[in-house]
Short mmCIF file of C-alpha atoms and ligand atoms in Angstrom, two decimals:
data_model
loop_
_atom_site.label_atom_id
_atom_site.label_comp_id
_atom_site.label_asym_id
_atom_site.label_seq_id
_atom_site.Cartn_x
_atom_site.Cartn_y
_atom_site.Cartn_z
CA UNK A 26 38.97 89.95 -80.24
CA UNK A 27 39.97 89.43 -76.64
CA UNK A 28 42.19 86.69 -75.47
CA UNK A 29 41.25 85.48 -72.06
CA UNK A 30 44.14 84.96 -69.74
CA UNK A 31 45.20 81.53 -68.68
CA UNK A 32 45.30 81.87 -64.94
CA UNK A 33 48.10 80.38 -63.04
CA UNK A 34 47.63 79.96 -59.34
CA UNK A 35 49.23 83.21 -58.19
CA UNK A 36 47.65 85.45 -60.80
CA UNK A 37 45.13 87.94 -59.48
CA UNK A 38 41.51 87.33 -60.37
CA UNK A 39 40.44 90.21 -62.66
CA UNK A 40 36.70 89.70 -62.02
CA UNK A 41 36.27 88.83 -58.40
CA UNK A 42 32.48 88.59 -58.65
CA UNK A 43 32.69 86.22 -61.57
CA UNK A 44 34.22 83.53 -59.42
CA UNK A 45 32.54 80.66 -61.24
CA UNK A 46 33.31 81.95 -64.67
CA UNK A 47 36.97 82.43 -64.00
CA UNK A 48 37.32 78.97 -62.66
CA UNK A 49 36.46 77.52 -66.01
CA UNK A 50 38.42 80.02 -67.99
CA UNK A 51 41.48 78.98 -66.12
CA UNK A 52 41.14 75.42 -67.33
CA UNK A 53 41.45 76.18 -70.99
CA UNK A 54 42.77 78.89 -73.12
CA UNK A 55 40.17 80.11 -75.55
CA UNK A 56 39.11 83.13 -77.45
CA UNK A 57 35.76 84.77 -77.46
CA UNK A 58 34.53 87.78 -79.40
CA UNK A 59 31.85 90.28 -78.66
CA UNK A 60 29.81 88.72 -81.44
CA UNK A 61 30.07 85.24 -79.90
CA UNK A 62 28.73 86.49 -76.59
CA UNK A 63 25.91 88.37 -78.29
CA UNK A 64 24.94 85.32 -80.34
CA UNK A 65 24.89 83.08 -77.34
CA UNK A 66 22.95 85.59 -75.30
CA UNK A 67 20.33 85.99 -78.02
CA UNK A 68 19.95 82.26 -78.41
CA UNK A 69 19.64 81.50 -74.69
CA UNK A 70 17.21 84.34 -74.01
CA UNK A 71 15.07 83.17 -76.91
CA UNK A 72 15.04 79.72 -75.36
CA UNK A 73 14.12 81.11 -71.97
CA UNK A 74 11.25 83.24 -73.14
CA UNK A 75 10.11 80.53 -75.52
CA UNK A 76 9.33 82.91 -78.33
CA UNK A 77 10.76 81.87 -81.64
CA UNK A 78 12.77 78.81 -80.80
CA UNK A 79 10.10 76.72 -79.12
CA UNK A 80 12.28 74.66 -76.80
CA UNK A 81 15.01 73.42 -79.18
CA UNK A 82 16.39 70.90 -76.69
CA UNK A 83 13.07 69.14 -76.29
CA UNK A 84 14.29 65.87 -77.72
CA UNK A 85 17.01 65.74 -75.07
CA UNK A 86 14.45 65.84 -72.28
CA UNK A 87 13.98 62.43 -70.70
CA UNK A 88 10.58 63.55 -69.43
CA UNK A 89 9.20 64.49 -72.81
CA UNK A 90 10.86 62.40 -75.49
CA UNK A 91 8.45 59.44 -75.37
CA UNK A 92 5.42 61.69 -75.37
CA UNK A 93 6.89 63.68 -78.22
CA UNK A 94 7.43 60.57 -80.31
CA UNK A 95 3.92 59.39 -79.63
CA UNK A 96 2.36 62.67 -80.71
CA UNK A 97 4.55 62.79 -83.78
CA UNK A 98 3.57 59.29 -84.81
CA UNK A 99 -0.11 59.99 -84.42
CA UNK A 100 0.28 62.99 -86.69
CA UNK A 101 2.36 61.02 -89.15
CA UNK A 102 -0.21 58.22 -89.32
CA UNK A 103 -2.85 60.77 -90.14
CA UNK A 104 -0.82 62.45 -92.84
CA UNK A 105 1.09 59.55 -94.35
CA UNK A 106 -1.23 56.58 -93.85
CA UNK A 107 -4.34 58.74 -94.15
CA UNK A 108 -6.01 57.44 -90.99
CA UNK A 109 -8.37 59.37 -88.71
CA UNK A 110 -7.02 59.73 -85.15
CA UNK A 111 -7.83 61.37 -81.86
CA UNK A 112 -5.80 61.79 -78.68
CA UNK A 113 -5.48 63.89 -75.57
CA UNK A 114 -2.26 65.34 -74.17
CA UNK A 115 -2.65 65.92 -70.44
CA UNK A 116 -0.13 67.54 -68.13
CA UNK A 117 0.27 70.32 -65.56
CA UNK A 118 0.87 73.95 -66.50
CA UNK A 119 4.18 74.66 -68.23
CA UNK A 120 5.07 71.02 -68.51
CA UNK A 121 5.83 71.10 -72.22
CA UNK A 122 2.47 70.17 -73.73
CA UNK A 123 2.45 72.92 -76.31
CA UNK A 124 6.18 72.49 -76.86
CA UNK A 125 5.69 68.85 -77.82
CA UNK A 126 2.83 69.52 -80.17
CA UNK A 127 4.42 72.50 -81.87
CA UNK A 128 7.68 70.66 -82.35
CA UNK A 129 5.89 67.64 -83.81
CA UNK A 130 4.02 69.89 -86.22
CA UNK A 131 7.27 71.60 -87.21
CA UNK A 132 9.01 68.32 -87.92
CA UNK A 133 6.00 67.15 -89.83
CA UNK A 134 6.03 70.28 -91.94
CA UNK A 135 9.59 69.59 -93.02
CA UNK A 136 8.73 66.11 -94.19
CA UNK A 137 5.20 66.48 -95.50
CA UNK A 138 4.91 70.04 -96.64
CA UNK A 139 1.58 70.79 -98.31
CA UNK A 140 0.12 67.41 -97.38
CA UNK A 141 -1.72 68.64 -94.30
CA UNK A 142 -3.19 71.71 -92.73
CA UNK A 143 -3.40 72.60 -89.06
CA UNK A 144 -6.40 74.19 -87.41
CA UNK A 145 -5.69 75.62 -83.97
CA UNK A 146 -8.30 76.36 -81.37
CA UNK A 147 -7.94 77.51 -77.82
CA UNK A 148 -10.87 77.58 -75.46
CA UNK A 149 -9.42 80.72 -73.91
CA UNK A 150 -9.82 82.59 -77.18
CA UNK A 151 -12.70 80.75 -78.81
CA UNK A 152 -14.79 80.43 -75.77
CA UNK A 153 -17.86 78.61 -76.99
CA UNK A 154 -18.92 76.23 -79.73
CA UNK A 155 -20.18 78.90 -82.06
CA UNK A 156 -17.09 81.04 -81.90
CA UNK A 157 -14.93 77.96 -82.28
CA UNK A 158 -16.85 76.91 -85.33
CA UNK A 159 -16.47 80.29 -86.93
CA UNK A 160 -12.77 80.11 -86.23
CA UNK A 161 -12.52 76.68 -87.86
CA UNK A 162 -14.32 78.03 -90.89
CA UNK A 163 -12.06 81.05 -91.02
CA UNK A 164 -8.90 78.99 -90.87
CA UNK A 165 -10.14 76.49 -93.46
CA UNK A 166 -11.01 79.39 -95.66
CA UNK A 167 -7.53 80.82 -95.25
CA UNK A 168 -5.84 77.53 -96.07
CA UNK A 169 -8.01 76.86 -99.06
CA UNK A 170 -7.04 80.23 -100.43
CA UNK A 171 -3.40 79.48 -99.87
CA UNK A 172 -3.64 76.10 -101.56
CA UNK A 173 -5.27 77.59 -104.60
CA UNK A 174 -2.91 80.51 -104.81
CA UNK A 175 -4.65 83.49 -106.20
CA UNK A 176 -6.68 82.09 -109.05
CA UNK A 177 -10.07 81.66 -107.46
CA UNK A 178 -9.63 84.15 -104.72
CA UNK A 179 -12.99 85.81 -105.03
CA UNK A 180 -15.18 82.76 -105.13
CA UNK A 181 -13.41 81.00 -102.29
CA UNK A 182 -13.25 83.83 -99.85
CA UNK A 183 -16.40 83.08 -97.99
CA UNK A 184 -16.75 79.53 -98.99
CA UNK A 185 -16.86 78.07 -95.51
CA UNK A 186 -17.88 80.92 -93.38
CA UNK A 187 -21.60 81.49 -93.72
CA UNK A 188 -23.87 83.78 -91.85
CA UNK A 189 -25.66 81.11 -89.85
CA UNK A 190 -23.67 78.81 -87.65
CA UNK A 191 -25.46 75.69 -88.74
CA UNK A 192 -24.89 76.65 -92.36
CA UNK A 193 -21.22 76.97 -91.65
CA UNK A 194 -20.94 73.56 -90.10
CA UNK A 195 -23.03 71.94 -92.80
CA UNK A 196 -20.85 73.58 -95.32
CA UNK A 197 -17.69 72.32 -93.68
CA UNK A 198 -19.10 68.83 -93.38
CA UNK A 199 -20.28 68.76 -96.94
CA UNK A 200 -17.03 70.01 -98.36
CA UNK A 201 -14.91 67.71 -96.22
CA UNK A 202 -17.03 64.69 -96.82
CA UNK A 203 -17.55 65.01 -100.53
CA UNK A 204 -13.92 64.76 -101.37
CA UNK A 205 -13.93 62.02 -104.01
CA UNK A 206 -17.18 62.89 -105.69
CA UNK A 207 -16.28 66.37 -106.83
CA UNK A 208 -12.62 65.97 -107.41
CA UNK A 209 -12.83 68.27 -110.38
CA UNK A 210 -13.59 71.01 -107.94
CA UNK A 211 -11.16 73.85 -107.71
CA UNK A 212 -10.10 73.10 -104.13
CA UNK A 213 -8.97 69.60 -104.91
CA UNK A 214 -5.65 70.09 -103.21
CA UNK A 215 -7.35 71.11 -100.00
CA UNK A 216 -9.50 68.04 -100.08
CA UNK A 217 -6.59 65.73 -100.42
CA UNK A 218 -4.73 67.35 -97.53
CA UNK A 219 -5.09 65.82 -94.08
CA UNK A 220 -6.42 68.09 -91.36
CA UNK A 221 -4.96 68.27 -87.88
CA UNK A 222 -7.00 69.97 -85.18
CA UNK A 223 -5.07 71.15 -82.15
CA UNK A 224 -7.44 72.14 -79.38
CA UNK A 225 -5.86 73.87 -76.38
CA UNK A 226 -7.67 74.00 -73.01
CA UNK A 227 -9.74 71.16 -74.38
CA UNK A 228 -11.74 70.49 -71.20
CA UNK A 229 -13.44 73.87 -71.45
CA UNK A 230 -15.39 72.62 -74.46
CA UNK A 231 -16.93 69.89 -72.34
CA UNK A 232 -18.80 72.54 -70.35
CA UNK A 233 -22.05 72.72 -72.27
CA UNK A 234 -24.30 69.72 -72.00
CA UNK A 235 -24.47 68.74 -75.64
CA UNK A 236 -20.76 69.05 -76.39
CA UNK A 237 -21.80 69.62 -79.98
CA UNK A 238 -18.46 70.82 -81.21
CA UNK A 239 -16.53 67.89 -79.80
CA UNK A 240 -19.16 65.45 -80.95
CA UNK A 241 -18.99 66.70 -84.50
CA UNK A 242 -15.22 66.82 -84.56
CA UNK A 243 -14.75 63.32 -83.20
CA UNK A 244 -17.43 62.05 -85.48
CA UNK A 245 -15.67 63.66 -88.39
CA UNK A 246 -12.36 62.03 -87.44
CA UNK A 247 -13.99 58.63 -87.70
CA UNK A 248 -16.28 59.00 -90.66
CA UNK A 249 -14.80 61.61 -92.93
CA UNK A 250 -13.22 60.44 -96.12
CA UNK A 251 -10.25 62.71 -95.65
CA UNK A 252 -7.92 61.94 -92.76
CA UNK A 253 -8.56 64.05 -89.69
CA UNK A 254 -6.66 64.09 -86.41
CA UNK A 255 -8.12 65.66 -83.29
CA UNK A 256 -5.54 66.44 -80.63
CA UNK A 257 -6.80 67.91 -77.38
CA UNK A 258 -4.48 69.56 -74.87
CA UNK A 259 -5.60 69.81 -71.28
CA UNK A 260 -4.44 70.31 -67.73
CA UNK A 261 -7.24 68.34 -66.16
CA UNK A 262 -6.51 64.73 -65.46
CA UNK A 263 -10.22 63.92 -65.54
CA UNK A 264 -10.78 65.30 -69.02
CA UNK A 265 -11.47 61.90 -70.54
CA UNK A 266 -14.26 61.37 -68.01
CA UNK A 267 -15.89 64.70 -68.77
CA UNK A 268 -16.84 63.58 -72.24
CA UNK A 269 -20.46 62.71 -72.73
CA UNK A 270 -21.21 59.12 -73.65
CA UNK A 271 -21.81 59.54 -77.34
CA UNK A 272 -18.75 61.80 -77.60
CA UNK A 273 -16.61 59.43 -75.60
CA UNK A 274 -17.51 56.49 -77.79
CA UNK A 275 -16.10 58.35 -80.76
CA UNK A 276 -12.86 59.24 -79.00
CA UNK A 277 -9.94 56.86 -79.35
CA UNK A 278 -9.33 56.91 -75.54
CA UNK A 279 -5.70 57.56 -76.24
CA UNK A 280 -4.26 59.72 -73.50
CA UNK A 281 -0.68 60.91 -73.47
CA UNK A 282 0.21 62.17 -70.05
CA UNK A 283 3.11 64.27 -68.92
CA UNK A 284 4.13 63.96 -65.31
CA UNK A 285 5.93 66.32 -63.03
CA UNK A 286 9.53 65.42 -62.24
CA UNK A 287 9.85 63.21 -59.19
CA UNK A 288 13.25 64.26 -57.89
CA UNK A 289 15.22 67.49 -57.78
CA UNK A 290 17.84 65.95 -60.04
CA UNK A 291 15.22 65.06 -62.58
CA UNK A 292 13.82 68.59 -62.42
CA UNK A 293 17.27 70.02 -62.99
CA UNK A 294 18.04 67.64 -65.88
CA UNK A 295 14.99 69.07 -67.65
CA UNK A 296 15.26 72.67 -66.53
CA UNK A 297 18.88 73.08 -67.62
CA UNK A 298 17.91 72.23 -71.20
CA UNK A 299 16.59 75.76 -71.45
CA UNK A 300 20.07 77.17 -70.75
CA UNK A 301 22.12 74.73 -72.75
CA UNK A 302 23.04 75.50 -76.34
CA UNK A 303 23.79 73.06 -79.12
CA UNK A 304 27.59 72.99 -79.62
CA UNK A 305 27.29 73.34 -83.37
CA UNK A 306 24.56 75.95 -83.40
CA UNK A 307 26.67 79.04 -82.84
CA UNK A 308 29.98 79.97 -84.42
CA UNK A 309 32.35 79.44 -81.50
CA UNK A 310 32.15 75.76 -80.65
CA UNK A 311 34.66 75.90 -77.86
CA UNK A 312 32.82 78.69 -76.12
CA UNK A 313 29.43 76.96 -76.32
CA UNK A 314 31.03 73.76 -75.08
CA UNK A 315 32.51 75.55 -72.09
CA UNK A 316 29.23 77.38 -71.54
CA UNK A 317 27.34 74.10 -71.25
CA UNK A 318 29.98 72.64 -68.98
CA UNK A 319 29.86 75.71 -66.81
CA UNK A 320 26.12 75.41 -66.27
CA UNK A 321 26.52 71.90 -64.98
CA UNK A 322 29.30 73.05 -62.71
CA UNK A 323 27.23 75.86 -61.25
CA UNK A 324 24.63 73.43 -60.16
CA UNK A 325 27.00 70.83 -58.81
CA UNK A 326 29.01 73.39 -56.90
CA UNK A 327 27.99 71.79 -53.64
CA UNK A 328 26.82 68.26 -53.86
CA UNK A 329 23.41 67.19 -52.58
CA UNK A 330 22.96 66.59 -48.93
CA UNK A 331 25.24 69.41 -47.89
CA UNK A 332 24.02 72.49 -46.15
CA UNK A 333 21.97 74.43 -48.67
CA UNK A 334 22.93 77.75 -47.14
CA UNK A 335 26.46 77.46 -48.42
CA UNK A 336 25.56 76.20 -51.86
CA UNK A 337 25.20 78.11 -55.10
CA UNK A 338 22.27 80.41 -55.68
CA UNK A 339 21.28 78.45 -58.73
CA UNK A 340 21.00 75.31 -56.66
CA UNK A 341 18.84 77.16 -54.13
CA UNK A 342 16.51 78.35 -56.85
CA UNK A 343 16.18 74.89 -58.33
CA UNK A 344 15.35 73.51 -54.89
CA UNK A 345 12.89 76.25 -54.18
CA UNK A 346 10.98 75.79 -57.43
CA UNK A 347 11.07 72.04 -57.22
CA UNK A 348 9.59 72.03 -53.73
CA UNK A 349 6.94 74.61 -54.55
CA UNK A 350 5.53 74.73 -58.06
CA UNK A 351 7.81 72.53 -60.18
CA UNK A 352 7.11 75.05 -62.90
CA UNK A 353 9.72 75.24 -65.66
CA UNK A 354 8.63 78.66 -66.78
CA UNK A 355 9.36 79.99 -63.32
CA UNK A 356 12.86 78.61 -63.55
CA UNK A 357 13.27 80.30 -66.94
CA UNK A 358 12.16 83.62 -65.51
CA UNK A 359 14.81 83.36 -62.84
CA UNK A 360 17.51 82.85 -65.45
CA UNK A 361 16.69 85.76 -67.72
CA UNK A 362 18.44 88.37 -65.62
CA UNK A 363 21.75 86.49 -65.21
CA UNK A 364 21.81 85.69 -68.93
CA UNK A 365 21.10 89.28 -69.87
CA UNK A 366 24.19 90.32 -67.89
CA UNK A 367 26.58 88.33 -70.09
CA UNK A 368 29.32 90.41 -71.63
CA UNK A 369 32.74 90.01 -73.09
CA UNK A 370 34.23 90.65 -69.66
CA UNK A 371 32.19 87.89 -68.06
CA UNK A 372 31.05 85.50 -70.77
CA UNK A 373 29.62 82.96 -68.31
CA UNK A 374 26.74 83.08 -65.88
CA UNK A 375 27.54 84.57 -62.52
CA UNK A 376 26.01 82.83 -59.61
CA UNK A 377 25.56 86.06 -57.68
CA UNK A 378 23.11 87.31 -60.32
CA UNK A 379 20.71 84.50 -59.70
CA UNK A 380 19.05 85.75 -56.57
CA UNK A 381 18.25 89.09 -58.14
CA UNK A 382 14.93 88.05 -59.63
CA UNK A 383 13.77 86.22 -56.54
CA UNK A 384 14.60 89.11 -54.25
CA UNK A 385 12.45 91.39 -56.38
CA UNK A 386 9.37 89.22 -55.99
CA UNK A 387 6.70 90.42 -53.63
CA UNK A 388 6.63 88.99 -50.17
CA UNK A 389 3.39 87.20 -50.86
CA UNK A 390 1.52 88.09 -47.73
CA UNK A 391 -2.21 88.13 -47.92
CA UNK A 392 -2.55 91.94 -47.74
CA UNK A 393 -0.38 92.45 -50.79
CA UNK A 394 -2.22 89.75 -52.67
CA UNK A 395 -5.65 91.16 -51.91
CA UNK A 396 -4.50 94.59 -53.05
CA UNK A 397 -3.26 93.16 -56.32
CA UNK A 398 -6.51 91.40 -57.23
CA UNK A 399 -8.64 92.50 -60.15
CA UNK A 400 -12.11 93.86 -59.41
CA UNK A 401 -13.76 90.62 -60.35
CA UNK A 402 -11.42 88.55 -58.21
CA UNK A 403 -11.90 90.90 -55.31
CA UNK A 404 -15.66 90.66 -55.60
CA UNK A 405 -15.43 86.91 -55.60
CA UNK A 406 -13.30 86.96 -52.46
CA UNK A 407 -15.80 89.28 -50.76
CA UNK A 408 -18.65 87.02 -51.80
CA UNK A 409 -16.87 83.98 -50.43
CA UNK A 410 -16.08 85.77 -47.18
CA UNK A 411 -19.70 86.92 -46.84
CA UNK A 412 -20.94 83.42 -47.37
CA UNK A 413 -18.64 82.02 -44.73
CA UNK A 414 -19.62 84.76 -42.32
CA UNK A 415 -23.34 84.33 -42.93
CA UNK A 416 -23.63 80.57 -42.94
CA UNK A 417 -20.92 80.13 -40.36
CA UNK A 418 -19.41 77.31 -42.31
CA UNK A 419 -15.65 77.13 -42.51
CA UNK A 420 -15.47 75.73 -46.02
CA UNK A 421 -16.78 76.86 -49.37
CA UNK A 422 -16.75 75.84 -53.01
CA UNK A 423 -17.04 77.75 -56.25
CA UNK A 424 -20.76 77.14 -56.72
CA UNK A 425 -21.57 78.53 -53.27
CA UNK A 426 -19.32 81.53 -53.78
CA UNK A 427 -20.91 82.21 -57.15
CA UNK A 428 -24.42 82.07 -55.73
CA UNK A 429 -23.44 84.55 -53.05
CA UNK A 430 -21.78 86.72 -55.70
CA UNK A 431 -25.03 86.90 -57.67
CA UNK A 432 -27.05 87.86 -54.60
CA UNK A 433 -24.45 90.36 -53.54
CA UNK A 434 -24.38 92.06 -56.93
CA UNK A 435 -28.15 92.33 -56.92
CA UNK A 436 -27.98 94.01 -53.55
CA UNK A 437 -25.16 96.25 -54.65
CA UNK A 438 -26.95 97.39 -57.79
CA UNK A 439 -30.14 98.09 -55.88
CA UNK A 440 -28.28 100.08 -53.29
CA UNK A 441 -26.27 102.03 -55.83
CA UNK A 442 -29.40 103.56 -57.35
CA UNK A 443 -31.05 104.67 -54.17
CA UNK A 444 -28.17 105.58 -51.95
CA UNK A 445 -26.76 108.28 -54.16
CA UNK A 446 -29.24 110.81 -52.88
CA UNK A 447 -28.55 110.10 -49.30
CA UNK A 448 -24.84 109.50 -49.06
CA UNK A 449 -23.15 111.78 -51.53
CA UNK A 450 -21.14 114.25 -49.64
CA UNK A 451 -20.42 117.09 -52.00
CA UNK A 452 -22.52 119.51 -53.90
CA UNK A 453 -21.21 118.37 -57.28
CA UNK A 454 -21.80 114.75 -56.46
CA UNK A 455 -25.32 115.68 -55.61
CA UNK A 456 -25.92 117.27 -58.93
CA UNK A 457 -24.12 114.73 -61.04
CA UNK A 458 -25.04 111.55 -59.33
CA UNK A 459 -28.60 112.07 -58.26
CA UNK A 460 -30.83 109.71 -60.14
CA UNK A 461 -27.92 108.32 -62.06
CA UNK A 462 -28.09 104.58 -62.09
CA UNK A 463 -24.65 103.00 -61.86
CA UNK A 464 -24.85 99.28 -62.02
CA UNK A 465 -22.15 96.67 -61.94
CA UNK A 466 -22.40 93.88 -64.43
CA UNK A 467 -22.97 90.46 -62.95
CA UNK A 468 -20.69 88.13 -64.83
CA UNK A 469 -21.47 84.58 -65.86
CA UNK A 470 -20.13 81.76 -63.80
CA UNK A 471 -17.82 80.57 -66.52
CA UNK A 472 -16.07 83.92 -66.43
CA UNK A 473 -15.67 83.78 -62.69
CA UNK A 474 -14.37 80.26 -62.76
CA UNK A 475 -11.07 81.58 -64.08
CA UNK A 476 -10.93 84.07 -61.24
CA UNK A 477 -11.52 81.26 -58.77
CA UNK A 478 -8.59 79.40 -60.25
CA UNK A 479 -6.43 82.50 -59.93
CA UNK A 480 -7.41 82.89 -56.29
CA UNK A 481 -6.40 79.30 -55.67
CA UNK A 482 -3.14 79.83 -57.45
CA UNK A 483 -2.41 82.92 -55.39
CA UNK A 484 -3.21 81.11 -52.18
CA UNK A 485 -6.21 83.24 -51.20
CA UNK A 486 -8.22 80.06 -51.13
CA UNK A 487 -6.48 76.99 -49.84
CA UNK A 488 -7.04 73.27 -49.53
CA UNK A 489 -9.05 72.21 -46.51
CA UNK A 490 -7.02 71.29 -43.48
CA UNK A 491 -8.73 68.62 -41.40
CA UNK A 492 -7.35 66.75 -38.47
CA UNK A 493 -6.67 63.65 -40.50
CA UNK A 494 -4.64 65.39 -43.14
CA UNK A 495 -3.15 68.04 -40.96
CA UNK A 496 0.23 66.44 -41.11
CA UNK A 497 0.26 66.45 -44.87
CA UNK A 498 -1.34 69.82 -45.15
CA UNK A 499 1.84 71.70 -45.78
CA UNK A 500 2.77 69.36 -48.58
CA UNK A 501 -0.68 69.39 -50.09
CA UNK A 502 -0.76 73.09 -50.40
CA UNK A 503 2.65 73.23 -51.90
CA UNK A 504 2.11 70.51 -54.42
CA UNK A 505 -1.30 71.55 -55.59
CA UNK A 506 -1.36 71.82 -59.34
CA UNK A 507 -3.47 74.94 -59.67
CA UNK A 508 -6.43 73.15 -61.13
CA UNK A 509 -9.54 73.35 -59.03
CA UNK A 510 -12.94 71.75 -59.53
CA UNK A 511 -16.13 73.77 -59.07
CA UNK A 512 -17.42 71.65 -56.24
CA UNK A 513 -14.15 71.18 -54.41
CA UNK A 514 -14.42 72.46 -50.86
CA UNK A 515 -11.73 74.93 -49.89
CA UNK A 516 -10.97 77.39 -47.14
CA UNK A 517 -10.59 81.12 -47.46
CA UNK A 518 -7.40 82.59 -46.08
CA UNK A 519 -9.01 85.90 -45.17
CA UNK A 520 -12.13 86.87 -43.24
CA UNK A 521 -14.70 89.52 -44.04
CA UNK A 522 -13.45 91.63 -41.18
CA UNK A 523 -9.88 91.47 -42.42
CA UNK A 524 -11.03 92.38 -45.90
CA UNK A 525 -12.70 95.48 -44.55
CA UNK A 526 -9.41 96.48 -42.95
CA UNK A 527 -7.29 95.79 -46.01
CA UNK A 528 -9.51 97.58 -48.51
CA UNK A 529 -9.08 101.31 -49.00
CA UNK A 530 -11.94 103.51 -47.87
CA UNK A 531 -12.38 104.93 -51.33
CA UNK A 532 -13.12 101.55 -52.91
CA UNK A 533 -16.77 101.40 -53.92
CA UNK A 534 -17.02 97.79 -52.95
CA UNK A 535 -15.92 98.38 -49.40
CA UNK A 536 -19.49 98.60 -48.22
CA UNK A 537 -19.98 95.02 -49.32
CA UNK A 538 -17.74 93.92 -46.50
CA UNK A 539 -20.62 94.69 -44.12
CA UNK A 540 -23.36 92.13 -44.08
N1 ATP B 618 9.96 69.01 -69.29
C1 ATP B 618 10.49 70.21 -69.48
N2 ATP B 618 11.81 70.38 -69.39
C2 ATP B 618 12.37 71.58 -69.55
N3 ATP B 618 11.70 72.69 -69.84
C3 ATP B 618 10.39 72.59 -69.94
C4 ATP B 618 9.71 71.35 -69.77
N4 ATP B 618 8.41 71.56 -69.93
C5 ATP B 618 8.26 72.87 -70.18
N5 ATP B 618 9.45 73.48 -70.20
C6 ATP B 618 9.70 74.91 -70.44
O1 ATP B 618 8.49 75.61 -70.26
C7 ATP B 618 8.15 76.26 -71.47
C8 ATP B 618 6.66 76.26 -71.63
O2 ATP B 618 6.17 75.00 -71.96
P1 ATP B 618 4.80 74.84 -72.73
O3 ATP B 618 4.37 76.12 -73.30
O4 ATP B 618 4.93 73.70 -73.66
O5 ATP B 618 3.86 74.45 -71.52
P2 ATP B 618 2.36 73.93 -71.56
O6 ATP B 618 2.37 72.58 -70.94
O7 ATP B 618 1.79 74.08 -72.91
O8 ATP B 618 1.70 74.94 -70.53
P3 ATP B 618 0.25 75.58 -70.54
O9 ATP B 618 -0.64 74.59 -69.85
O10 ATP B 618 0.44 76.82 -69.74
O11 ATP B 618 -0.13 75.83 -71.97
C9 ATP B 618 8.89 75.52 -72.56
O12 ATP B 618 9.18 76.32 -73.66
C10 ATP B 618 10.16 75.13 -71.86
O13 ATP B 618 11.06 76.20 -71.89
MG1 MG B 619 0.26 75.32 -73.77
#
């Protein structure tokens, strides 16, 4: 156990770099042990990386509390009052959508254990209707086994999941719908449980023209005799509009939206919740109390309106993130290093540690970005640049770039078969590569759409600057929310010629930079 000194004015500061920390220590005399620091560190890092704790301070967030309550009540109505429901949670990346839903499900589990089951889908993992359906069947299967303990294990194992997709869905429908009629059935408990579907990246299921999965799910939520709740999570504000008519008519039209913070103060009020620890949570209440106070102090070091250059690093970071991405996860990433440096000698955050993460980030110039792209992203950039060069149009959208990509890959594959004879420059190459057909796969547009989004996020493609919006252009680019429609016209920040210069000579795709 170490007793921290109570500084009087003339005492020498033992940790000159820990300026901020000492300031608080001098206010109060308190004791802190190695264990206390370790506990706090573990807790805060867990909050920052959002692994096990799942944003414990969520209910303190003014930006999320109403949305959280709404989601919770929808779930509760489904489970307690046995009503079918559907809703969409819409908000930008890292705005707490998943946090809200997971927390609501956790709270629900405490109160209504065994009265509901959750089926989770994510369009990133279960990329089309068939895969999603199989996944639903698999999860239902798993739950039904759990509900029935081990008794009927054998017979239930493949109850839902059938070989044919349509069989599977029919099976699910039949079993869900027939609840009262065969109540003697062995999976009675499953039938009486409510089912909550949580569908992440919801808008990606609206892609195919029939929207069969969504249609069936929404239909189920309205007609099924057991209560079913469909909760979609999406980043696209237009998601509601993307639903086909007959799907839309079955959706409750309930949309819960999460907005970005509107002021720096508001951003900070939310962001700091990831650093703050509940006073009662850890053993040493006094320490956690001081810890929380200290975090507020760090930020308020220099009040707003003063010259930013002389203010605390934390404040600079908050400003920087607020005026660029407003992304809470980015803020968390910046805090991990300072928190990991906590020790018994300096039990509070040191402001000087804060710039460390930022200074290690790449400089973000276009050369570095191009070099860091994946093959697919690079090919898409080349295709876009070729299109612009060929058509002599300054703007481009995803559909155009994709068309060019297809043509380009055709050309590339044709060339790669024939050219081997002519261009190989060593004897071995001649032997090995002659008549060897090396083709590049041409990916589907839905695969490339993600790459397009990444390029937008990285700033390789940027919003169009016209004379009328030139003044706002800087703001527009900064505030863009990383979601980009297929037909949205954008500009490319690099030309074909520049690409040819940036790319290494050894890259096979370099020849594509010549028209
Ligand atoms: N309003 C907020 N206030 C403070 N922290 C937040 C807020 N929203 C998100 N965060 C932080 O960001 C983390 C990630 O949030 P979450 O996973 O819920 O984002 P999401 O909206 O689901 O993003 P994605 O679209 O990428 O799935 C949270 O654990 C939390 O630490
Ligand atoms: Mg999420």
